[in-house]
Amino acid sequence: MKLSTTILAASALAAGSAFAEPVAPGDVQFDDYGAVAESLTGKPGDPEKGAEVLSKRSLGNCVACHQISSLADVPFQGNIGPTLDGVGDRWNEAELRGILSDANNVYPGTMMPSYYRVDGFIRPGNGYTGKAAEGPLEPLLTAEQIEDVVAFLVTQKEQ
Amino acid sequence: MKFNAMTAVAALMLAVPGIAAADPDDDTLIINGELEMTTKAPLPAHMEDVNMDQIMSGWHFRSDETQALEMDDFDNPGMIFVDAGRDQWNAVEGSEGKSCASCHEDESSMTGVRAVYPKWDEKAGEVQTVAMQINDCRVNNMGAEPYKYDSGPMANMEALIALQSRGMPVNVKIDGPAQETWEKGKEIYYTRFGQLELSCANCHEDNYGNMIRADHLSQGQINGFPTYRLKNAKLNTAHGRFKGCIRDTRAHTFSPGSDEFVALELYVASRGNGLSVEGPSVRN
């Protein structure tokens, strides 16, 4: 529930708690260039977990479309999108968070899925069952997973 | 245009060589050492403004081992299902005491059929697929139960019928009364379904030849259907494939035999106008 999340987040912030509720998908603040300045969880992500999200079919499955040599032992990397080698040189943290949350703001009409958006889809399904979605959709990745991936991607510098 | 500088950077990165592109190959498909198939053909006229050089059978995107299975009928596992289809052809079923053979004689009477379907049926006032025609005969001429649309028996019968046109060019009509259905199929082809927001065109027009994880993307042609897939070791119908591809976009997919898939079949078939009828083909 959007409203209560916001209220919760606000009161958590007011209380100075480090464990604020994550920003809900509809509440993400994109700037004019599609970048997102604030962490979705209010804290830094874990790069190791991020690498896992990138690799696993059941998680981000980013390697379905992207090659990345620092994860060379992950088999069958696709080549639909650009390689992610050196991506931390090309984009800063806020930009990477924006691309991940909704790449359409950066690349209008891109084939890259929006990992932190829950509306505007045509015939959304219930996961990969082929059946209609029941109730509100979950984003493809959680706020925490997005932050983990961002934390990993910023480390990807060309040597 | 938002994000100019960054878009330019990304474009540059895309142009950097070194990505191992797995291009379709230049092999020639000759079946049983005698029947040379047309597996590459010029774009059909209706695809003039599509950014593609030519149309290609999915055969070109498979490994040499998988390709070889389709080059000899003794190696093609799909042929077993053709035999089953032939038994069905001759089997008397239903209240009228008839088989397909009672009205159509030998299965060679089906020569040319696969190449021109789906097609407009004047009497029914709709575009019909081969599967719809098969069930029409079963129900109305034989008094038998219809086959389930994407079932094994249906795939067997479709394989037997496809084989009679093997090597003939696909040539479905898209104008006249079929045009409305064709337009609808085209719209579906370009619609980005599901939570992944992917259209048929995203994968099979914009990215054929590229790898999506372990899969080498073809043009998604249906000239080879029904197709024997090593993955599930059975004969697969085109609608079964459509259903799976849309499901994989995290979408609420359509049902085999639905109006949507009939329209999509006509449209996708028309993107293969000029390729040889190849069914039953072998894919992975």
mmCIF file of N, CA and C in Angstrom, chain A residues 32-33 55 57 61 63-64 67 74-76 78-80 90-91 95 105-107 109-111 117 120-125 127-132 138 140, chain B residues 1-3 6-7 9-10 13-14 19-22 191-198 202-203 207 210-214 217 247-254:
data_model
loop_
_atom_site.group_PDB
_atom_site.id
_atom_site.type_symbol
_atom_site.label_atom_id
_atom_site.label_comp_id
_atom_site.label_asym_id
_atom_site.label_seq_id
_atom_site.Cartn_x
_atom_site.Cartn_y
_atom_site.Cartn_z
ATOM 1 N N ASP A 32 15.601 14.423 -14.668
ATOM 2 C CA ASP A 32 15.282 14.625 -16.086
ATOM 3 C C ASP A 32 16.046 13.681 -17.002
ATOM 4 N N TYR A 33 17.133 13.119 -16.505
ATOM 5 C CA TYR A 33 17.935 12.224 -17.335
ATOM 6 C C TYR A 33 17.704 10.761 -16.998
ATOM 7 N N SER A 55 23.589 -12.963 -12.347
ATOM 8 C CA SER A 55 23.874 -14.247 -12.978
ATOM 9 C C SER A 55 22.697 -15.199 -12.994
ATOM 10 N N ARG A 57 19.256 -17.053 -13.332
ATOM 11 C CA ARG A 57 18.083 -17.055 -14.173
ATOM 12 C C ARG A 57 16.823 -16.644 -13.383
ATOM 13 N N ASN A 61 18.874 -12.271 -14.066
ATOM 14 C CA ASN A 61 19.202 -12.899 -15.350
ATOM 15 C C ASN A 61 19.724 -11.881 -16.352
ATOM 16 N N VAL A 63 22.648 -11.569 -17.498
ATOM 17 C CA VAL A 63 23.543 -12.183 -18.475
ATOM 18 C C VAL A 63 22.778 -12.839 -19.626
ATOM 19 N N ALA A 64 21.455 -12.923 -19.535
ATOM 20 C CA ALA A 64 20.684 -13.384 -20.702
ATOM 21 C C ALA A 64 20.950 -12.452 -21.875
ATOM 22 N N GLN A 67 27.004 -9.491 -21.727
ATOM 23 C CA GLN A 67 28.231 -10.203 -21.380
ATOM 24 C C GLN A 67 28.972 -9.408 -20.323
ATOM 25 N N VAL A 74 30.182 -17.599 -15.327
ATOM 26 C CA VAL A 74 28.734 -17.761 -15.523
ATOM 27 C C VAL A 74 28.508 -18.118 -16.985
ATOM 28 N N PRO A 75 27.966 -19.339 -17.259
ATOM 29 C CA PRO A 75 27.883 -19.789 -18.651
ATOM 30 C C PRO A 75 26.791 -19.084 -19.446
ATOM 31 N N PHE A 76 26.902 -19.148 -20.749
ATOM 32 C CA PHE A 76 25.873 -18.683 -21.685
ATOM 33 C C PHE A 76 25.478 -17.226 -21.483
ATOM 34 N N GLY A 78 24.518 -13.774 -22.981
ATOM 35 C CA GLY A 78 23.929 -13.340 -24.252
ATOM 36 C C GLY A 78 24.564 -12.080 -24.794
ATOM 37 N N ASN A 79 24.152 -11.658 -25.986
ATOM 38 C CA ASN A 79 24.712 -10.433 -26.559
ATOM 39 C C ASN A 79 23.639 -9.537 -27.182
ATOM 40 N N ILE A 80 22.502 -9.449 -26.510
ATOM 41 C CA ILE A 80 21.440 -8.555 -26.969
ATOM 42 C C ILE A 80 21.796 -7.111 -26.632
ATOM 43 N N ARG A 90 31.357 4.362 -17.264
ATOM 44 C CA ARG A 90 30.449 5.088 -18.163
ATOM 45 C C ARG A 90 29.299 5.752 -17.428
ATOM 46 N N TRP A 91 28.888 5.168 -16.322
ATOM 47 C CA TRP A 91 27.730 5.676 -15.582
ATOM 48 C C TRP A 91 28.065 5.770 -14.110
ATOM 49 N N GLU A 95 22.917 7.070 -12.015
ATOM 50 C CA GLU A 95 22.517 6.706 -13.377
ATOM 51 C C GLU A 95 22.258 5.208 -13.487
ATOM 52 N N ASN A 105 13.480 5.328 -19.263
ATOM 53 C CA ASN A 105 13.721 6.766 -19.091
ATOM 54 C C ASN A 105 15.030 7.185 -19.732
ATOM 55 N N VAL A 106 15.963 6.241 -19.806
ATOM 56 C CA VAL A 106 17.275 6.536 -20.364
ATOM 57 C C VAL A 106 17.318 6.187 -21.852
ATOM 58 N N TYR A 107 16.757 5.022 -22.174
ATOM 59 C CA TYR A 107 16.702 4.566 -23.564
ATOM 60 C C TYR A 107 15.239 4.340 -23.925
ATOM 61 N N GLY A 109 11.996 3.118 -25.330
ATOM 62 C CA GLY A 109 11.682 1.977 -26.181
ATOM 63 C C GLY A 109 12.686 0.853 -26.116
ATOM 64 N N THR A 110 13.588 0.884 -25.141
ATOM 65 C CA THR A 110 14.616 -0.161 -25.065
ATOM 66 C C THR A 110 14.010 -1.546 -24.854
ATOM 67 N N MET A 111 14.765 -2.574 -25.232
ATOM 68 C CA MET A 111 14.326 -3.943 -25.002
ATOM 69 C C MET A 111 14.591 -4.351 -23.546
ATOM 70 N N ARG A 117 9.377 -1.443 -11.744
ATOM 71 C CA ARG A 117 8.134 -0.782 -12.149
ATOM 72 C C ARG A 117 7.056 -1.844 -12.058
ATOM 73 N N GLY A 120 1.512 -0.482 -16.134
ATOM 74 C CA GLY A 120 1.660 -0.109 -17.538
ATOM 75 C C GLY A 120 1.943 -1.292 -18.453
ATOM 76 N N PHE A 121 1.784 -2.522 -17.969
ATOM 77 C CA PHE A 121 2.083 -3.695 -18.796
ATOM 78 C C PHE A 121 0.847 -4.195 -19.542
ATOM 79 N N ILE A 122 1.067 -4.818 -20.690
ATOM 80 C CA ILE A 122 -0.017 -5.420 -21.466
ATOM 81 C C ILE A 122 -0.097 -6.908 -21.141
ATOM 82 N N ARG A 123 -1.248 -7.360 -20.665
ATOM 83 C CA ARG A 123 -1.451 -8.757 -20.279
ATOM 84 C C ARG A 123 -0.361 -9.298 -19.347
ATOM 85 N N PRO A 124 -0.105 -8.617 -18.235
ATOM 86 C CA PRO A 124 0.906 -9.141 -17.313
ATOM 87 C C PRO A 124 0.515 -10.515 -16.806
ATOM 88 N N GLY A 125 1.507 -11.370 -16.638
ATOM 89 C CA GLY A 125 1.254 -12.741 -16.219
ATOM 90 C C GLY A 125 1.563 -12.959 -14.757
ATOM 91 N N GLY A 127 3.989 -14.525 -12.961
ATOM 92 C CA GLY A 127 5.330 -15.065 -13.179
ATOM 93 C C GLY A 127 5.416 -15.668 -14.579
ATOM 94 N N TYR A 128 6.012 -16.841 -14.660
ATOM 95 C CA TYR A 128 6.160 -17.516 -15.965
ATOM 96 C C TYR A 128 5.140 -18.639 -16.152
ATOM 97 N N THR A 129 3.986 -18.535 -15.511
ATOM 98 C CA THR A 129 3.000 -19.615 -15.631
ATOM 99 C C THR A 129 2.163 -19.499 -16.898
ATOM 100 N N GLY A 130 2.174 -18.325 -17.527
ATOM 101 C CA GLY A 130 1.297 -18.114 -18.689
ATOM 102 C C GLY A 130 -0.108 -17.689 -18.282
ATOM 103 N N LYS A 131 -0.398 -17.758 -16.987
ATOM 104 C CA LYS A 131 -1.720 -17.340 -16.503
ATOM 105 C C LYS A 131 -1.718 -15.848 -16.189
ATOM 106 N N ALA A 132 -2.919 -15.295 -16.040
ATOM 107 C CA ALA A 132 -3.023 -13.868 -15.739
ATOM 108 C C ALA A 132 -2.480 -13.577 -14.337
ATOM 109 N N GLU A 138 4.476 -7.641 -8.282
ATOM 110 C CA GLU A 138 5.733 -7.342 -7.604
ATOM 111 C C GLU A 138 6.706 -6.852 -8.671
ATOM 112 N N LEU A 140 10.231 -6.771 -10.749
ATOM 113 C CA LEU A 140 11.084 -7.913 -11.121
ATOM 114 C C LEU A 140 12.178 -8.142 -10.083
ATOM 115 N N MET B 1 15.198 14.949 -27.081
ATOM 116 C CA MET B 1 15.860 13.667 -26.785
ATOM 117 C C MET B 1 16.608 13.775 -25.468
ATOM 118 N N LYS B 2 16.225 12.950 -24.531
ATOM 119 C CA LYS B 2 16.860 12.938 -23.214
ATOM 120 C C LYS B 2 18.234 12.311 -23.293
ATOM 121 N N PHE B 3 19.098 12.711 -22.370
ATOM 122 C CA PHE B 3 20.318 11.959 -22.101
ATOM 123 C C PHE B 3 21.239 11.827 -23.301
ATOM 124 N N MET B 6 24.901 10.504 -23.010
ATOM 125 C CA MET B 6 25.003 9.118 -22.556
ATOM 126 C C MET B 6 24.550 8.143 -23.627
ATOM 127 N N THR B 7 23.506 8.539 -24.356
ATOM 128 C CA THR B 7 23.038 7.670 -25.428
ATOM 129 C C THR B 7 24.152 7.486 -26.460
ATOM 130 N N VAL B 9 27.338 7.638 -25.905
ATOM 131 C CA VAL B 9 28.336 6.738 -25.339
ATOM 132 C C VAL B 9 27.901 5.290 -25.531
ATOM 133 N N ALA B 10 26.633 5.029 -25.221
ATOM 134 C CA ALA B 10 26.133 3.659 -25.328
ATOM 135 C C ALA B 10 26.219 3.175 -26.769
ATOM 136 N N MET B 13 29.651 2.126 -27.535
ATOM 137 C CA MET B 13 29.977 0.849 -26.917
ATOM 138 C C MET B 13 29.418 -0.303 -27.738
ATOM 139 N N LEU B 14 28.218 -0.077 -28.274
ATOM 140 C CA LEU B 14 27.585 -1.133 -29.066
ATOM 141 C C LEU B 14 28.402 -1.434 -30.326
ATOM 142 N N ILE B 19 32.284 -8.889 -29.705
ATOM 143 C CA ILE B 19 31.208 -9.752 -29.212
ATOM 144 C C ILE B 19 31.067 -10.909 -30.193
ATOM 145 N N ALA B 20 31.106 -12.109 -29.646
ATOM 146 C CA ALA B 20 31.020 -13.287 -30.503
ATOM 147 C C ALA B 20 29.609 -13.439 -31.045
ATOM 148 N N ALA B 21 29.334 -12.837 -32.177
ATOM 149 C CA ALA B 21 28.010 -12.962 -32.771
ATOM 150 C C ALA B 21 27.890 -14.334 -33.412
ATOM 151 N N ALA B 22 26.831 -15.036 -33.079
ATOM 152 C CA ALA B 22 26.631 -16.367 -33.642
ATOM 153 C C ALA B 22 25.708 -16.240 -34.848
ATOM 154 N N THR B 191 3.288 -6.250 -30.563
ATOM 155 C CA THR B 191 2.875 -5.821 -29.221
ATOM 156 C C THR B 191 3.848 -6.345 -28.170
ATOM 157 N N ARG B 192 4.247 -5.464 -27.278
ATOM 158 C CA ARG B 192 5.198 -5.867 -26.241
ATOM 159 C C ARG B 192 4.447 -6.354 -25.013
ATOM 160 N N PHE B 193 4.288 -7.673 -24.949
ATOM 161 C CA PHE B 193 3.482 -8.284 -23.888
ATOM 162 C C PHE B 193 4.270 -8.499 -22.598
ATOM 163 N N GLY B 194 3.500 -8.595 -21.505
ATOM 164 C CA GLY B 194 4.037 -9.116 -20.260
ATOM 165 C C GLY B 194 4.876 -8.143 -19.463
ATOM 166 N N GLN B 195 5.304 -8.620 -18.308
ATOM 167 C CA GLN B 195 6.088 -7.761 -17.428
ATOM 168 C C GLN B 195 7.484 -7.511 -17.990
ATOM 169 N N LEU B 196 7.925 -8.346 -18.944
ATOM 170 C CA LEU B 196 9.211 -8.083 -19.586
ATOM 171 C C LEU B 196 9.051 -7.202 -20.819
ATOM 172 N N GLU B 197 7.815 -6.937 -21.198
ATOM 173 C CA GLU B 197 7.501 -6.049 -22.326
ATOM 174 C C GLU B 197 8.304 -6.404 -23.571
ATOM 175 N N LEU B 198 8.131 -7.649 -24.024
ATOM 176 C CA LEU B 198 8.832 -8.092 -25.225
ATOM 177 C C LEU B 198 7.831 -8.513 -26.294
ATOM 178 N N ASN B 202 10.917 -7.993 -31.085
ATOM 179 C CA ASN B 202 12.105 -7.724 -30.274
ATOM 180 C C ASN B 202 13.106 -8.858 -30.402
ATOM 181 N N CYS B 203 12.605 -10.084 -30.295
ATOM 182 C CA CYS B 203 13.515 -11.226 -30.345
ATOM 183 C C CYS B 203 13.796 -11.682 -31.773
ATOM 184 N N ASN B 207 16.696 -9.100 -33.192
ATOM 185 C CA ASN B 207 17.830 -9.796 -32.585
ATOM 186 C C ASN B 207 18.101 -11.196 -33.108
ATOM 187 N N ASN B 210 21.453 -13.226 -32.651
ATOM 188 C CA ASN B 210 22.065 -12.959 -31.344
ATOM 189 C C ASN B 210 21.723 -14.067 -30.359
ATOM 190 N N MET B 211 22.463 -14.078 -29.261
ATOM 191 C CA MET B 211 22.207 -15.059 -28.208
ATOM 192 C C MET B 211 21.400 -14.415 -27.091
ATOM 193 N N ILE B 212 20.353 -15.089 -26.659
ATOM 194 C CA ILE B 212 19.662 -14.690 -25.437
ATOM 195 C C ILE B 212 19.890 -15.840 -24.462
ATOM 196 N N ARG B 213 20.792 -15.578 -23.531
ATOM 197 C CA ARG B 213 21.342 -16.627 -22.670
ATOM 198 C C ARG B 213 21.846 -17.775 -23.561
ATOM 199 N N ALA B 214 21.353 -19.019 -23.389
ATOM 200 C CA ALA B 214 21.914 -20.122 -24.182
ATOM 201 C C ALA B 214 21.239 -20.270 -25.540
ATOM 202 N N LEU B 217 18.917 -16.992 -31.250
ATOM 203 C CA LEU B 217 17.619 -16.529 -31.757
ATOM 204 C C LEU B 217 17.518 -16.637 -33.267
ATOM 205 N N ARG B 247 4.444 -16.700 -22.988
ATOM 206 C CA ARG B 247 4.586 -17.005 -21.558
ATOM 207 C C ARG B 247 5.954 -16.546 -21.041
ATOM 208 N N ASP B 248 6.982 -16.707 -21.872
ATOM 209 C CA ASP B 248 8.334 -16.344 -21.459
ATOM 210 C C ASP B 248 8.551 -14.843 -21.319
ATOM 211 N N THR B 249 7.572 -14.040 -21.699
ATOM 212 C CA THR B 249 7.682 -12.599 -21.458
ATOM 213 C C THR B 249 7.001 -12.232 -20.138
ATOM 214 N N ARG B 250 6.695 -13.230 -19.333
ATOM 215 C CA ARG B 250 5.921 -13.052 -18.102
ATOM 216 C C ARG B 250 4.576 -12.413 -18.421
ATOM 217 N N ALA B 251 3.912 -13.002 -19.425
ATOM 218 C CA ALA B 251 2.605 -12.479 -19.827
ATOM 219 C C ALA B 251 1.526 -13.522 -19.604
ATOM 220 N N HIS B 252 0.301 -13.046 -19.555
ATOM 221 C CA HIS B 252 -0.871 -13.906 -19.657
ATOM 222 C C HIS B 252 -0.969 -14.259 -21.137
ATOM 223 N N THR B 253 -0.641 -15.505 -21.476
ATOM 224 C CA THR B 253 -0.521 -15.869 -22.882
ATOM 225 C C THR B 253 -1.897 -16.132 -23.496
ATOM 226 N N PHE B 254 -1.966 -16.402 -24.777
ATOM 227 C CA PHE B 254 -3.223 -16.769 -25.446
ATOM 228 C C PHE B 254 -3.281 -18.288 -25.569
#
